[in-house]
XYZ file of C-alpha atoms in Angstrom:
318
model
C -21.408 -11.251 -9.461
C -23.396 -8.808 -7.307
C -21.707 -6.523 -4.853
C -21.597 -7.963 -1.370
C -23.487 -6.322 1.391
C -21.510 -3.709 3.331
C -22.056 -5.262 6.803
C -21.244 -8.767 5.381
C -17.865 -7.390 4.016
C -17.058 -5.606 7.155
C -17.819 -8.349 9.629
C -16.952 -11.530 7.752
C -13.198 -10.618 7.394
C -12.169 -8.270 10.202
C -9.501 -5.613 9.758
C -7.471 -4.030 12.414
C -5.885 -0.702 11.321
C -2.099 -0.560 12.200
C -0.722 2.561 14.046
C -4.317 3.876 14.243
C -4.067 6.528 16.914
C -0.538 7.652 16.063
C -1.425 8.022 12.326
C -4.471 10.145 12.999
C -2.871 12.204 15.644
C -0.187 13.191 13.213
C -2.478 13.706 10.254
C -5.221 15.780 11.721
C -3.904 19.228 12.794
C -6.890 21.280 11.864
C -10.358 19.901 12.844
C -11.916 22.188 10.077
C -9.684 20.790 7.330
C -10.126 18.666 4.272
C -8.387 15.292 4.499
C -7.816 12.407 2.143
C -7.590 8.738 3.118
C -5.973 7.251 -0.009
C -6.475 3.611 1.096
C -9.816 3.227 2.818
C -9.646 -0.549 3.318
C -12.408 -1.227 5.840
C -12.483 2.399 7.138
C -10.562 2.099 10.443
C -8.482 5.190 9.861
C -11.328 6.966 8.184
C -13.707 6.490 11.104
C -11.172 7.843 13.547
C -10.362 10.794 11.287
C -14.061 11.665 11.058
C -14.260 11.605 14.819
C -11.625 14.324 15.035
C -13.256 16.713 12.596
C -15.611 19.459 13.295
C -18.919 19.992 11.373
C -16.933 22.026 8.908
C -14.291 19.317 8.306
C -14.383 16.870 5.347
C -12.963 13.534 4.489
C -12.408 12.185 1.002
C -11.500 8.446 0.590
C -10.200 6.253 -2.139
C -9.688 2.574 -2.626
C -9.555 0.392 -5.852
C -10.998 -2.635 -4.224
C -14.759 -2.992 -4.913
C -15.342 -4.695 -1.449
C -13.900 -1.755 0.277
C -16.137 0.571 -1.596
C -19.098 -1.636 -0.497
C -17.924 -1.512 3.067
C -17.869 2.228 3.018
C -21.618 2.370 2.376
C -21.824 1.717 6.241
C -20.611 5.216 6.934
C -23.417 7.577 6.701
C -21.816 11.149 7.279
C -22.346 14.059 5.019
C -18.739 15.128 5.539
C -17.538 11.771 3.925
C -17.117 11.002 0.304
C -15.454 8.049 -1.387
C -14.413 7.018 -4.953
C -13.263 3.715 -6.426
C -9.864 4.268 -8.085
C -6.174 3.827 -7.398
C -4.567 6.188 -4.981
C -2.142 7.132 -7.828
C -5.076 9.058 -9.179
C -5.546 11.276 -6.124
C -4.689 14.435 -8.081
C -7.487 13.830 -10.346
C -9.927 13.219 -7.490
C -8.826 16.364 -5.825
C -9.292 18.338 -9.018
C -12.797 16.913 -9.441
C -13.787 17.886 -5.897
C -12.253 21.410 -6.391
C -9.795 20.927 -3.414
C -6.487 20.742 -5.496
C -3.803 22.420 -3.251
C -6.240 22.692 -0.415
C -5.957 19.530 1.574
C -4.969 19.623 5.261
C -3.605 16.079 5.058
C -3.173 12.946 3.133
C -2.936 9.439 4.535
C -1.610 6.461 2.690
C -1.679 3.088 4.304
C 0.243 0.941 1.759
C -0.077 -2.802 0.926
C -2.754 -5.480 1.319
C -5.500 -5.421 3.921
C -6.357 -8.135 6.310
C -9.771 -8.793 4.651
C -7.969 -9.274 1.295
C -5.496 -11.727 2.898
C -8.135 -13.628 4.950
C -10.576 -14.025 2.033
C -9.428 -17.190 0.079
C -11.306 -16.104 -2.980
C -8.969 -13.172 -3.438
C -5.923 -15.417 -3.737
C -3.506 -13.282 -1.812
C -2.566 -15.844 0.821
C -1.116 -19.318 0.660
C -2.485 -20.107 4.253
C -5.982 -20.571 2.749
C -6.659 -22.302 -0.590
C -8.342 -20.164 -3.244
C -8.183 -19.124 -6.841
C -4.714 -17.625 -7.744
C -5.744 -14.157 -8.376
C -3.981 -11.422 -6.174
C -5.470 -8.408 -7.796
C -6.687 -5.640 -5.509
C -9.425 -4.818 -8.245
C -10.452 -8.252 -9.601
C -12.004 -6.471 -12.642
C -8.646 -5.010 -13.845
C -5.366 -6.321 -15.004
C -3.916 -9.799 -15.076
C -4.357 -12.499 -12.381
C -1.430 -14.239 -10.875
C -2.603 -17.516 -12.554
C -2.611 -15.755 -16.039
C 0.834 -14.327 -15.519
C 2.423 -17.661 -14.290
C 0.904 -19.448 -17.401
C 2.374 -17.133 -19.951
C 5.563 -15.513 -18.458
C 9.068 -16.840 -19.205
C 11.184 -18.261 -16.563
C 13.311 -15.122 -16.586
C 10.415 -12.915 -16.188
C 9.058 -14.880 -13.177
C 12.543 -14.873 -11.583
C 12.732 -11.093 -12.038
C 9.372 -10.640 -10.182
C 10.392 -12.812 -7.323
C 13.746 -11.153 -7.047
C 12.873 -7.593 -7.643
C 9.565 -7.362 -5.879
C 9.827 -10.081 -3.346
C 13.577 -9.822 -2.599
C 13.705 -13.630 -2.879
C 17.337 -14.770 -2.943
C 16.515 -17.996 -4.643
C 14.354 -16.556 -7.281
C 15.844 -18.326 -10.343
C 15.444 -21.718 -8.575
C 11.851 -21.020 -7.618
C 11.051 -19.808 -11.111
C 12.467 -22.836 -12.684
C 10.248 -25.044 -10.530
C 7.096 -23.143 -11.500
C 8.044 -23.366 -15.263
C 8.834 -27.036 -15.103
C 5.595 -27.854 -13.137
C 3.144 -25.793 -15.264
C 3.999 -27.930 -18.237
C 2.024 -30.814 -16.788
C -0.542 -28.876 -14.927
C -1.194 -25.111 -14.932
C -1.361 -23.202 -11.440
C -4.869 -22.263 -10.628
C -4.867 -22.237 -6.823
C -2.752 -20.645 -4.022
C -1.819 -23.732 -1.951
C -0.806 -25.607 -5.096
C 1.747 -22.862 -5.953
C 2.845 -22.489 -2.383
C 3.628 -26.283 -2.181
C 5.717 -26.105 -5.435
C 7.673 -23.152 -4.088
C 8.125 -24.785 -0.685
C 9.654 -27.908 -2.128
C 11.979 -25.919 -4.359
C 13.221 -23.560 -1.765
C 16.628 -24.680 -0.415
C 16.792 -22.471 2.749
C 13.760 -22.042 4.898
C 13.778 -19.141 7.402
C 12.571 -19.941 10.981
C 9.008 -18.673 11.330
C 8.486 -17.914 7.721
C 6.743 -19.920 4.978
C 9.371 -20.332 2.201
C 6.782 -19.062 -0.389
C 6.272 -15.736 1.569
C 8.631 -13.604 -0.557
C 7.578 -15.035 -3.953
C 3.944 -14.439 -3.135
C 4.695 -11.033 -2.048
C 6.651 -10.257 -5.229
C 3.849 -11.447 -7.462
C 1.276 -9.288 -5.610
C 3.376 -6.131 -5.733
C 4.128 -6.619 -9.477
C 0.502 -7.573 -10.600
C -0.917 -4.571 -8.794
C 1.854 -2.051 -9.855
C 2.150 -1.025 -6.146
C 5.601 0.602 -6.322
C 4.636 2.744 -9.400
C 1.349 3.501 -7.735
C 3.215 4.527 -4.536
C 5.598 6.870 -6.418
C 2.640 8.613 -8.242
C 0.697 8.926 -4.976
C 3.552 10.571 -3.173
C 4.146 13.081 -5.965
C 0.452 13.767 -6.232
C 0.082 14.191 -2.450
C 2.671 17.015 -2.486
C 0.516 18.829 -5.191
C -2.837 18.395 -3.576
C -1.720 19.454 -0.015
C -2.156 23.040 1.168
C 0.863 24.787 2.585
C 1.237 23.306 6.152
C -0.646 20.127 5.135
C 0.559 16.768 6.575
C 1.478 13.654 4.676
C 1.431 10.375 6.675
C 2.449 7.110 5.042
C 2.414 3.623 6.582
C 4.209 0.972 4.801
C 4.827 -2.733 5.548
C 7.788 -3.611 3.284
C 11.300 -2.421 3.006
C 10.836 -1.589 -0.780
C 7.990 0.615 0.139
C 9.458 2.281 3.045
C 12.758 3.068 1.261
C 10.732 4.870 -1.455
C 8.928 6.866 1.148
C 11.968 7.763 3.063
C 13.799 8.734 -0.135
C 10.935 10.901 -1.224
C 10.653 12.763 2.011
C 14.451 13.209 2.361
C 14.683 14.579 -1.209
C 12.030 17.261 -0.672
C 13.374 18.191 2.794
C 16.899 18.710 1.429
C 15.778 20.401 -1.817
C 17.799 20.808 -4.965
C 21.291 19.355 -3.884
C 22.496 18.783 -7.430
C 23.836 22.361 -7.991
C 27.652 22.657 -8.627
C 29.675 23.230 -5.596
C 30.326 26.905 -4.890
C 27.248 28.314 -6.802
C 25.830 30.990 -4.685
C 22.170 30.440 -3.840
C 19.839 31.498 -1.174
C 18.226 28.915 1.181
C 14.752 29.761 -0.257
C 16.046 28.892 -3.728
C 16.710 25.253 -2.911
C 13.035 24.366 -3.437
C 12.620 22.607 -0.242
C 9.097 21.436 -0.177
C 8.741 19.279 2.987
C 9.701 19.288 6.612
C 10.035 15.891 8.261
C 7.739 15.338 11.238
C 10.112 13.172 13.283
C 11.706 9.857 12.303
C 9.961 6.610 11.211
C 7.667 5.137 13.904
C 7.019 1.500 14.433
C 4.131 -0.215 16.411
C 4.623 -0.915 20.065
C 5.157 -4.346 21.463
C 1.463 -4.386 22.689
C 0.101 -3.495 19.151
C 2.381 -6.291 17.507
C 1.164 -8.797 20.198
C -2.453 -7.931 19.447
C -1.883 -7.727 15.701
C 0.966 -9.768 14.517
C 0.673 -8.329 11.002
C 1.696 -4.957 12.330
C 5.169 -6.054 13.089
C 6.831 -4.764 9.890
C 4.895 -1.543 9.774
C 6.639 1.928 9.607
C 5.063 5.315 9.652
C 6.655 8.309 8.202
C 5.228 11.814 8.144
C 6.175 15.364 6.712
C 4.551 18.673 6.539
C 4.394 20.774 3.242
C 6.359 23.958 3.715
C 4.560 27.266 3.777
């Protein structure tokens, strides 16, 4: 299938970047610096970052979604470069560009973008019927339909429970396995209706299939492993004094980010008690830049998908 036109991609499914100004304010501390947007999406953050850079500044961007890469063609700026690959490979990208250990800032906006959710052909959302896919890069890996067709009941339950934090994971997995015998799952609304009927306790204001869908998406795209690799990589590619800014939308992601920053702020705390050691020997590699920041009520009113967002930031020690 041919790549979609950049303007078509950008305009057909609109994307509103979350915590836009706050994230860029925290990220860009040197207008002449080199920055990396690890999750380009539709370029909301990237465009604001570019507006804050001098002629000497530079922005590198990444995204695994081919539609995001197509949308990036709309940015005609010699200071901008983008590559199609997972942000877990940011060290590789920095090495190729000759900027390993030289970046002034790294931004990671974790999770699925609004265009991915809104496009029924991507299969992320149960609100619009479409093929049951859920892959951020549709050319790589296993689709949700393929996984649900071959996985055991126990495997499906583990995905719902571990990655979706679904309390009734076993019950929902049993319903999926029972139904697929007579008819395989191929579309989003079909799966959502089966999960809805099997769920015994609906939460007010939340579709009963929400957590199961979330678990499938995170699992199929390896999002938590990708995040762990990206965080470790960001620490390596940043220059001393460089800023790391991460926006997450789920407690599983936020806990990982919080734990990563805390670990590198405290340094090596596993030494036996009483062992004499200087402060500079603790290998403290980060300084926290404040506490977690959540969107304002006004931003949530304007963009309800922002309600669960948390931004955390840190500076690499000099």
